[in-house]
Coordinates of C-alpha atoms in Angstrom, one line a residue:
M838 CA 0.0 0.0 0.0
K839 CA 1.5 3.3 -1.0
K840 CA 1.8 5.7 1.9
S841 CA 2.0 9.5 1.5
T842 CA 3.2 12.1 4.0
L843 CA 0.6 14.5 5.4
F844 CA 2.2 16.3 8.3
P845 CA 5.0 18.8 7.7
L846 CA 7.8 19.2 10.2
L847 CA 6.9 22.9 10.6
L848 CA 3.5 22.4 12.3
M849 CA 3.9 24.7 15.3
G850 CA 7.1 23.2 16.5
V851 CA 5.7 19.7 16.9
S852 CA 8.4 17.1 16.4
L853 CA 8.4 14.4 13.7
S854 CA 8.1 11.7 16.3
F855 CA 4.7 13.1 17.4
F856 CA 3.3 12.4 14.0
S857 CA 4.8 9.0 13.5
C858 CA 2.0 6.5 13.4
G859 CA 3.7 3.6 15.1
D860 CA 6.3 5.0 17.6
D861 CA 4.4 4.4 20.8
D862 CA 2.8 1.2 22.3
P863 CA -0.9 2.1 22.7
D864 CA -1.2 -0.3 25.6
N865 CA 1.3 1.9 27.5
N866 CA -0.6 5.1 26.8
V867 CA -4.0 4.0 28.1
Q868 CA -3.1 3.1 31.7
G869 CA -5.9 4.5 33.9
W870 CA -7.6 6.3 31.1
T871 CA -10.9 5.6 29.4
F872 CA -13.0 7.2 26.6
D873 CA -14.9 8.9 29.4
L874 CA -11.9 9.9 31.4
L875 CA -9.2 11.5 29.2
P876 CA -6.2 13.7 29.8
N877 CA -6.4 17.2 28.5
D878 CA -6.0 17.7 24.7
T879 CA -2.7 18.9 23.4
G880 CA -4.1 22.2 22.3
T881 CA -3.2 21.5 18.7
K882 CA -5.8 20.9 16.0
P883 CA -5.1 19.5 12.5
T884 CA -5.4 22.0 9.8
E885 CA -8.1 21.8 7.1
A886 CA -5.4 20.8 4.6
Q887 CA -4.4 17.9 6.8
M888 CA -8.0 16.8 7.2
S889 CA -8.6 17.1 3.4
A890 CA -5.6 14.8 2.8
T891 CA -7.2 12.3 5.2
V892 CA -10.5 12.4 3.3
T893 CA -8.6 11.8 0.0
Q894 CA -6.6 8.9 1.5
Y895 CA -9.9 7.4 2.8
V896 CA -11.6 7.5 -0.6
D897 CA -8.6 6.4 -2.6
H898 CA -7.2 3.7 -0.3
V899 CA -10.2 2.5 1.7
V900 CA -13.5 2.9 -0.1
L901 CA -12.5 2.4 -3.8
P902 CA -10.1 -0.6 -3.2
T903 CA -12.8 -2.3 -1.0
Y904 CA -15.5 -1.9 -3.7
K905 CA -13.1 -2.9 -6.4
D906 CA -12.3 -6.1 -4.5
L907 CA -16.0 -6.6 -4.0
L908 CA -16.6 -6.2 -7.7
D909 CA -13.9 -8.7 -8.5
K910 CA -15.1 -11.2 -6.0
M911 CA -18.7 -10.8 -7.1
T912 CA -17.7 -11.3 -10.7
A913 CA -16.0 -14.5 -9.8
Y914 CA -19.0 -15.6 -7.7
T915 CA -21.4 -15.0 -10.5
A916 CA -19.2 -17.0 -12.9
A917 CA -19.1 -19.8 -10.3
V918 CA -22.9 -19.9 -10.1
D919 CA -23.2 -20.1 -13.9
K920 CA -20.7 -22.9 -13.9
F921 CA -22.6 -24.8 -11.3
V922 CA -25.9 -24.3 -13.1
A923 CA -24.4 -25.7 -16.3
S924 CA -22.8 -28.7 -14.7
N925 CA -25.0 -29.5 -11.6
S926 CA -22.0 -31.0 -10.0
Q927 CA -21.3 -31.0 -6.3
N928 CA -17.8 -29.7 -6.8
D929 CA -19.0 -26.7 -8.7
L930 CA -21.6 -26.0 -6.1
S931 CA -18.9 -26.1 -3.4
D932 CA -16.9 -23.7 -5.5
A933 CA -19.9 -21.4 -5.7
C934 CA -20.3 -21.5 -1.9
S935 CA -16.6 -20.6 -1.5
A936 CA -17.0 -17.7 -3.9
W937 CA -20.0 -16.5 -2.0
R938 CA -17.9 -16.5 1.2
A939 CA -15.1 -14.7 -0.6
A940 CA -17.5 -11.9 -1.8
R941 CA -18.9 -11.6 1.7
V942 CA -15.6 -10.4 3.1
P943 CA -15.2 -7.1 1.2
W944 CA -19.0 -6.5 1.4
E945 CA -18.9 -6.7 5.2
Q946 CA -15.7 -4.6 5.2
S947 CA -17.6 -1.9 3.3
E948 CA -20.3 -1.5 6.0
A949 CA -18.5 1.4 7.7
F950 CA -19.3 3.4 4.6
L951 CA -22.9 2.7 3.8
F952 CA -23.5 6.4 3.2
G953 CA -23.3 8.0 -0.2
V954 CA -23.8 5.7 -3.1
A955 CA -25.1 2.7 -1.0
D956 CA -27.6 5.0 0.8
K957 CA -28.7 7.1 -2.2
G958 CA -29.2 4.1 -4.5
L959 CA -30.6 1.8 -1.7
Y960 CA -27.9 -0.8 -2.6
D961 CA -27.6 -2.0 1.0
P962 CA -31.2 -3.3 1.3
S963 CA -31.0 -4.5 -2.3
L964 CA -27.9 -6.6 -1.6
D965 CA -28.2 -7.5 2.1
S966 CA -31.8 -7.4 3.4
W967 CA -32.5 -9.6 6.4
P968 CA -34.6 -11.4 7.4
L969 CA -35.8 -12.9 4.1
D970 CA -39.3 -13.6 2.9
K971 CA -38.9 -17.3 3.0
N972 CA -42.5 -18.0 2.0
G973 CA -42.2 -15.6 -0.9
I974 CA -38.9 -17.3 -2.0
D975 CA -40.5 -20.7 -1.9
K976 CA -43.5 -19.5 -4.0
I977 CA -41.1 -18.1 -6.7
I978 CA -39.2 -21.4 -6.9
E979 CA -42.5 -23.3 -7.1
S980 CA -44.2 -21.0 -9.7
G981 CA -41.2 -19.9 -11.8
D982 CA -42.6 -16.3 -11.7
F983 CA -39.5 -14.2 -11.2
S984 CA -41.1 -10.9 -12.1
N985 CA -40.8 -9.3 -8.6
V986 CA -37.1 -10.3 -8.0
D987 CA -35.6 -7.4 -10.0
G988 CA -38.0 -4.7 -8.8
D989 CA -37.1 -1.5 -7.1
V990 CA -36.4 -1.5 -3.4
D991 CA -39.4 -0.6 -1.2
D992 CA -37.8 1.2 1.8
D993 CA -41.1 2.2 3.3
E994 CA -41.6 1.1 6.9
D995 CA -44.8 -0.6 5.9
A996 CA -43.3 -2.4 2.9
P997 CA -44.8 -5.9 2.4
A998 CA -42.9 -9.0 3.3
D999 CA -42.5 -9.9 -0.4
A1000 CA -40.9 -6.5 -1.3
P1001 CA -38.2 -7.2 -4.0
Q1002 CA -35.3 -6.7 -1.6
N1003 CA -36.5 -9.5 0.6
L1004 CA -36.5 -11.9 -2.4
R1005 CA -32.9 -11.4 -3.5
G1006 CA -29.4 -10.5 -2.4
F1007 CA -26.7 -12.3 -0.5
H1008 CA -29.0 -14.1 1.8
T1009 CA -31.4 -15.4 -0.8
A1010 CA -28.5 -16.9 -2.6
E1011 CA -27.1 -18.2 0.7
R1012 CA -30.4 -20.0 1.5
M1013 CA -30.2 -21.8 -1.8
L1014 CA -26.5 -22.7 -1.6
F1015 CA -25.9 -23.8 2.0
D1016 CA -27.3 -26.2 4.5
N1017 CA -26.2 -26.1 8.1
G1018 CA -23.0 -24.2 7.3
D1019 CA -21.9 -26.5 4.5
P1020 CA -22.6 -26.6 0.7
R1021 CA -25.9 -28.2 0.1
Q1022 CA -25.8 -31.8 -0.8
I1023 CA -27.3 -32.2 -4.3
S1024 CA -27.8 -36.0 -3.8
K1025 CA -30.1 -35.3 -0.8
S1026 CA -31.6 -32.0 -1.9
P1027 CA -31.4 -31.5 -5.7
F1028 CA -31.9 -28.2 -7.4
S1029 CA -35.0 -27.7 -9.5
D1030 CA -34.7 -25.9 -12.8
N1031 CA -36.6 -23.0 -11.3
E1032 CA -34.2 -22.8 -8.4
K1033 CA -31.2 -22.7 -10.6
K1034 CA -32.7 -20.0 -12.7
Y1035 CA -33.6 -18.1 -9.6
L1036 CA -30.1 -18.4 -8.2
Q1037 CA -28.7 -17.0 -11.5
I1038 CA -31.1 -14.1 -11.5
V1039 CA -30.3 -13.2 -7.9
S1040 CA -26.6 -13.5 -8.5
K1041 CA -26.6 -11.3 -11.6
H1042 CA -28.6 -8.6 -9.7
M1043 CA -26.0 -8.7 -7.0
L1044 CA -23.3 -8.1 -9.6
K1045 CA -25.3 -5.2 -11.0
D1046 CA -25.6 -3.6 -7.6
V1047 CA -21.9 -4.1 -6.8
T1048 CA -20.9 -2.6 -10.1
A1049 CA -23.1 0.5 -9.3
L1050 CA -21.5 0.8 -5.9
Y1051 CA -18.0 0.9 -7.4
N1052 CA -18.9 3.1 -10.3
G1053 CA -20.9 5.5 -8.2
W1054 CA -17.8 6.3 -6.0
D1055 CA -15.4 6.2 -8.9
K1056 CA -17.1 8.2 -11.7
G1057 CA -20.8 8.5 -10.8
L1058 CA -23.8 6.8 -12.3
G1059 CA -25.3 9.7 -14.3
D1060 CA -28.7 9.2 -12.7
I1061 CA -30.8 11.3 -10.3
N1062 CA -29.3 9.7 -7.2
V1063 CA -25.6 9.6 -8.0
P1064 CA -25.1 11.9 -11.0
T1065 CA -21.4 12.4 -10.5
S1066 CA -18.5 10.7 -8.7
Y1067 CA -19.3 10.6 -5.0
G1068 CA -15.7 10.0 -4.2
D1069 CA -14.7 13.2 -6.0
A1070 CA -17.4 15.0 -4.1
M1071 CA -16.0 13.8 -0.8
K1072 CA -12.5 14.9 -1.7
K1073 CA -13.6 18.3 -3.0
H1074 CA -16.2 18.8 -0.2
D1075 CA -17.3 22.1 -1.7
G1076 CA -21.0 21.4 -1.9
S1077 CA -21.1 21.6 -5.7
A1078 CA -22.4 18.0 -6.2
Y1079 CA -24.0 16.7 -3.1
T1080 CA -25.6 18.4 -0.1
G1081 CA -24.0 17.7 3.3
L1082 CA -20.5 17.8 1.8
S1083 CA -19.8 21.5 1.8
T1084 CA -16.8 21.5 4.2
V1085 CA -14.0 19.2 5.2
Y1086 CA -15.7 18.9 8.6
Q1087 CA -18.8 17.6 7.0
A1088 CA -16.8 15.1 5.1
I1089 CA -15.1 13.8 8.2
E1090 CA -18.4 13.8 10.1
T1091 CA -19.9 11.7 7.3
I1092 CA -17.1 9.1 7.6
L1093 CA -17.6 8.9 11.4
N1094 CA -21.4 9.3 11.6
G1095 CA -23.6 7.2 13.8
D1096 CA -26.2 6.2 11.2
N1097 CA -24.4 4.6 8.3
G1098 CA -20.7 5.4 9.0
M1099 CA -18.1 4.1 11.4
A1100 CA -20.1 4.7 14.6
G1101 CA -23.2 3.4 12.9
I1102 CA -21.8 0.0 12.1
S1103 CA -20.2 -0.5 15.5
N1104 CA -23.5 0.2 17.2
E1105 CA -25.4 -2.1 14.7
V1106 CA -23.1 -5.0 15.2
G1107 CA -23.5 -4.9 19.0
T1108 CA -27.2 -4.0 19.4
Q1109 CA -28.8 -5.5 16.2
K1110 CA -26.6 -8.2 14.8
I1111 CA -25.6 -9.8 18.1
Q1112 CA -27.9 -8.6 20.9
D1113 CA -31.3 -8.7 19.0
P1114 CA -31.1 -12.4 18.2
V1115 CA -30.0 -13.1 21.8
D1116 CA -33.0 -11.2 23.1
K1117 CA -35.3 -13.2 20.9
W1118 CA -33.6 -16.4 21.9
N1119 CA -34.0 -15.6 25.6
G1120 CA -37.7 -15.1 25.1
S1121 CA -38.1 -18.4 23.2
N1122 CA -38.0 -22.1 23.9
K1123 CA -34.2 -21.9 23.4
D1124 CA -34.2 -24.8 21.0
A1125 CA -31.7 -24.2 18.2
S1126 CA -33.2 -27.2 16.3
D1127 CA -36.6 -25.6 16.1
P1128 CA -36.9 -24.3 12.5
N1129 CA -39.2 -21.5 13.8
N1130 CA -37.0 -20.3 16.8
P1131 CA -37.1 -16.5 16.6
G1132 CA -33.6 -16.1 17.9
V1133 CA -32.0 -18.4 15.3
L1134 CA -34.1 -16.8 12.5
A1135 CA -32.9 -13.4 13.5
V1136 CA -29.2 -14.4 13.1
E1137 CA -27.8 -13.0 9.9
S1138 CA -25.9 -15.5 7.7
W1139 CA -27.1 -18.5 9.7
Y1140 CA -27.5 -20.7 6.7
S1141 CA -23.8 -20.5 5.9
W1142 CA -22.7 -20.2 9.6
N1143 CA -20.8 -17.1 8.4
S1144 CA -22.2 -14.8 11.1
I1145 CA -19.2 -14.3 13.3
D1146 CA -16.9 -13.7 10.3
D1147 CA -19.5 -11.1 9.1
Y1148 CA -19.5 -9.2 12.4
A1149 CA -15.7 -9.3 12.7
N1150 CA -15.3 -7.9 9.2
N1151 CA -17.7 -5.1 10.0
I1152 CA -15.2 -4.0 12.7
V1153 CA -12.3 -4.5 10.2
S1154 CA -14.2 -1.9 8.1
I1155 CA -13.8 0.5 11.0
K1156 CA -10.2 -0.4 11.4
N1157 CA -9.4 0.2 7.7
S1158 CA -11.2 3.5 7.9
Y1159 CA -9.3 4.6 10.9
F1160 CA -5.8 3.7 9.7
G1161 CA -6.4 5.0 6.2
G1162 CA -6.0 1.8 4.2
R1163 CA -6.9 -1.9 3.9
D1164 CA -5.0 -4.3 6.2
L1165 CA -3.1 -1.6 8.0
D1166 CA -2.5 -1.2 11.7
K1167 CA -0.7 1.2 14.1
E1168 CA 2.7 0.0 12.8
N1169 CA 2.1 1.0 9.2
A1170 CA -0.9 3.3 9.3
S1171 CA -1.1 6.1 6.7
A1172 CA 0.1 9.5 7.8
N1173 CA -3.1 10.8 6.2
S1174 CA -5.5 9.0 8.4
L1175 CA -8.0 9.5 11.2
H1176 CA -5.5 7.8 13.5
A1177 CA -2.9 10.5 12.7
L1178 CA -5.5 13.3 13.1
V1179 CA -6.7 12.1 16.5
K1180 CA -3.1 11.7 17.7
V1181 CA -2.5 15.4 17.0
I1182 CA -5.4 16.3 19.3
N1183 CA -5.2 13.7 22.0
P1184 CA -2.7 10.9 21.8
T1185 CA -4.4 9.0 24.6
L1186 CA -7.7 9.0 22.8
D1187 CA -6.0 7.7 19.7
S1188 CA -4.2 4.9 21.8
L1189 CA -7.5 3.9 23.4
M1190 CA -9.1 3.7 19.9
V1191 CA -6.3 1.6 18.5
V1192 CA -6.6 -0.8 21.4
Q1193 CA -10.4 -0.9 21.4
I1194 CA -10.7 -1.8 17.7
D1195 CA -8.6 -4.9 18.2
K1196 CA -10.3 -5.8 21.4
T1197 CA -13.7 -5.6 19.7
I1198 CA -12.5 -7.9 16.8
E1199 CA -11.1 -10.3 19.3
A1200 CA -14.2 -10.3 21.5
I1201 CA -16.4 -11.1 18.5
E1202 CA -14.1 -13.8 17.2
D1203 CA -14.1 -15.4 20.8
M1204 CA -17.8 -16.1 20.6
P1205 CA -18.5 -19.8 20.0
R1206 CA -19.3 -20.9 16.5
P1207 CA -21.8 -21.1 14.9
F1208 CA -23.5 -18.2 16.5
R1209 CA -26.9 -19.6 15.7
N1210 CA -26.2 -22.6 17.9
N1211 CA -24.6 -20.6 20.8
L1212 CA -27.1 -17.8 21.5
G1213 CA -26.9 -18.7 25.2
A1214 CA -23.1 -18.2 25.5
E1215 CA -23.7 -15.3 27.9
T1216 CA -20.2 -14.5 28.9
E1217 CA -18.7 -14.4 25.4
I1218 CA -21.7 -12.6 24.0
K1219 CA -21.6 -9.9 26.7
A1220 CA -17.9 -9.3 26.1
A1221 CA -18.6 -8.8 22.4
T1222 CA -21.6 -6.4 22.9
D1223 CA -19.8 -4.5 25.6
A1224 CA -16.8 -4.1 23.3
C1225 CA -19.0 -2.8 20.5
K1226 CA -20.6 -0.4 22.9
E1227 CA -17.3 1.0 24.0
L1228 CA -16.0 1.3 20.5
T1229 CA -19.1 3.3 19.5
N1230 CA -18.6 5.5 22.6
G1231 CA -15.0 6.1 21.5
L1232 CA -15.9 6.9 18.0
G1233 CA -18.4 9.5 19.3
K1234 CA -15.6 11.2 21.3
I1235 CA -13.5 11.3 18.1
R1236 CA -16.4 12.8 16.1
A1237 CA -16.7 15.6 18.7
K1238 CA -12.9 16.3 18.7
L1239 CA -12.9 16.6 14.9
S1240 CA -15.9 18.7 14.6
A1241 CA -15.8 22.3 13.4
E1242 CA -16.5 23.7 16.9

């Protein structure tokens, strides 16, 4: 990953070591401090030029590469589905399942930036709605009437169960491909012709959506929702293309926001993806073998048993956004990153965030697998939800520090 230099040596007498992104051990800097009990700020604020460089780094080295990876993986997945449909072989079905999992990684690692193109074009519900309309899916397979599958997303709160987004996307494909975490066994559960056709239609729509996500950030879609490059609009942040992006502070706030940005996904993982199924489980018969158990049915990606990987990759999305690139950490973080900006303002806050990101990933990965069969693992689940809550709290502190006021 190419790294560029943001902070000049002349910034108000601050030394070079101050801006180095890996000089100090964060664990040594957080002793006795918490997000709610911080030492005083340094009194130094990043300049708008430095913040702008961070936004540019974020777009060019986090968002666009993630969506390009997703596009490549989704293209491979769609080809794998076509190959399976043509051959009907177990090996090709297993390959399609592996390709589905591979595409799932960059998708989940994009969920810290579901604003912009994903929001304006409603590509998140189109690709990843949960729960599914299982009855509607079964009716389509039985009838061969696919007319509703490619319809527009109905994002109304009173949308019917069989709204198009509940009949397609990752999880509709997952339901057809997997059985109890493994590739479906064709010898025991053969695919009908309608089911194969349905799988292809769903997969091609997924590729269409993913292509739009990448192109929307890269060059724009030329439609009413994403007329021009959203990535360029973020980098320019002059308000000429999209409302809410008129200053660099608004661009940074968008990245960190608690709805569909970094703080939004940390909160969603803890409260919705993990805790909501647990709450439903606790109010049920607590029988994971019951096909109608509300707790199990609320677990996203339970057909493939991919849930915990999904949740961990959501936090990786935050990590990539914070360090200014994919697969970076405190040792090789970009100089043009949120990590570097926060370190200017309050090094202890930065160290706490560095530690908390990794703690949250570890706590999620420590939950017993598959999640759908272990909704009663109270100790591990509480550790994961507490970690997500603390991460959300810390991101809120950072949002406040980087605001215009």
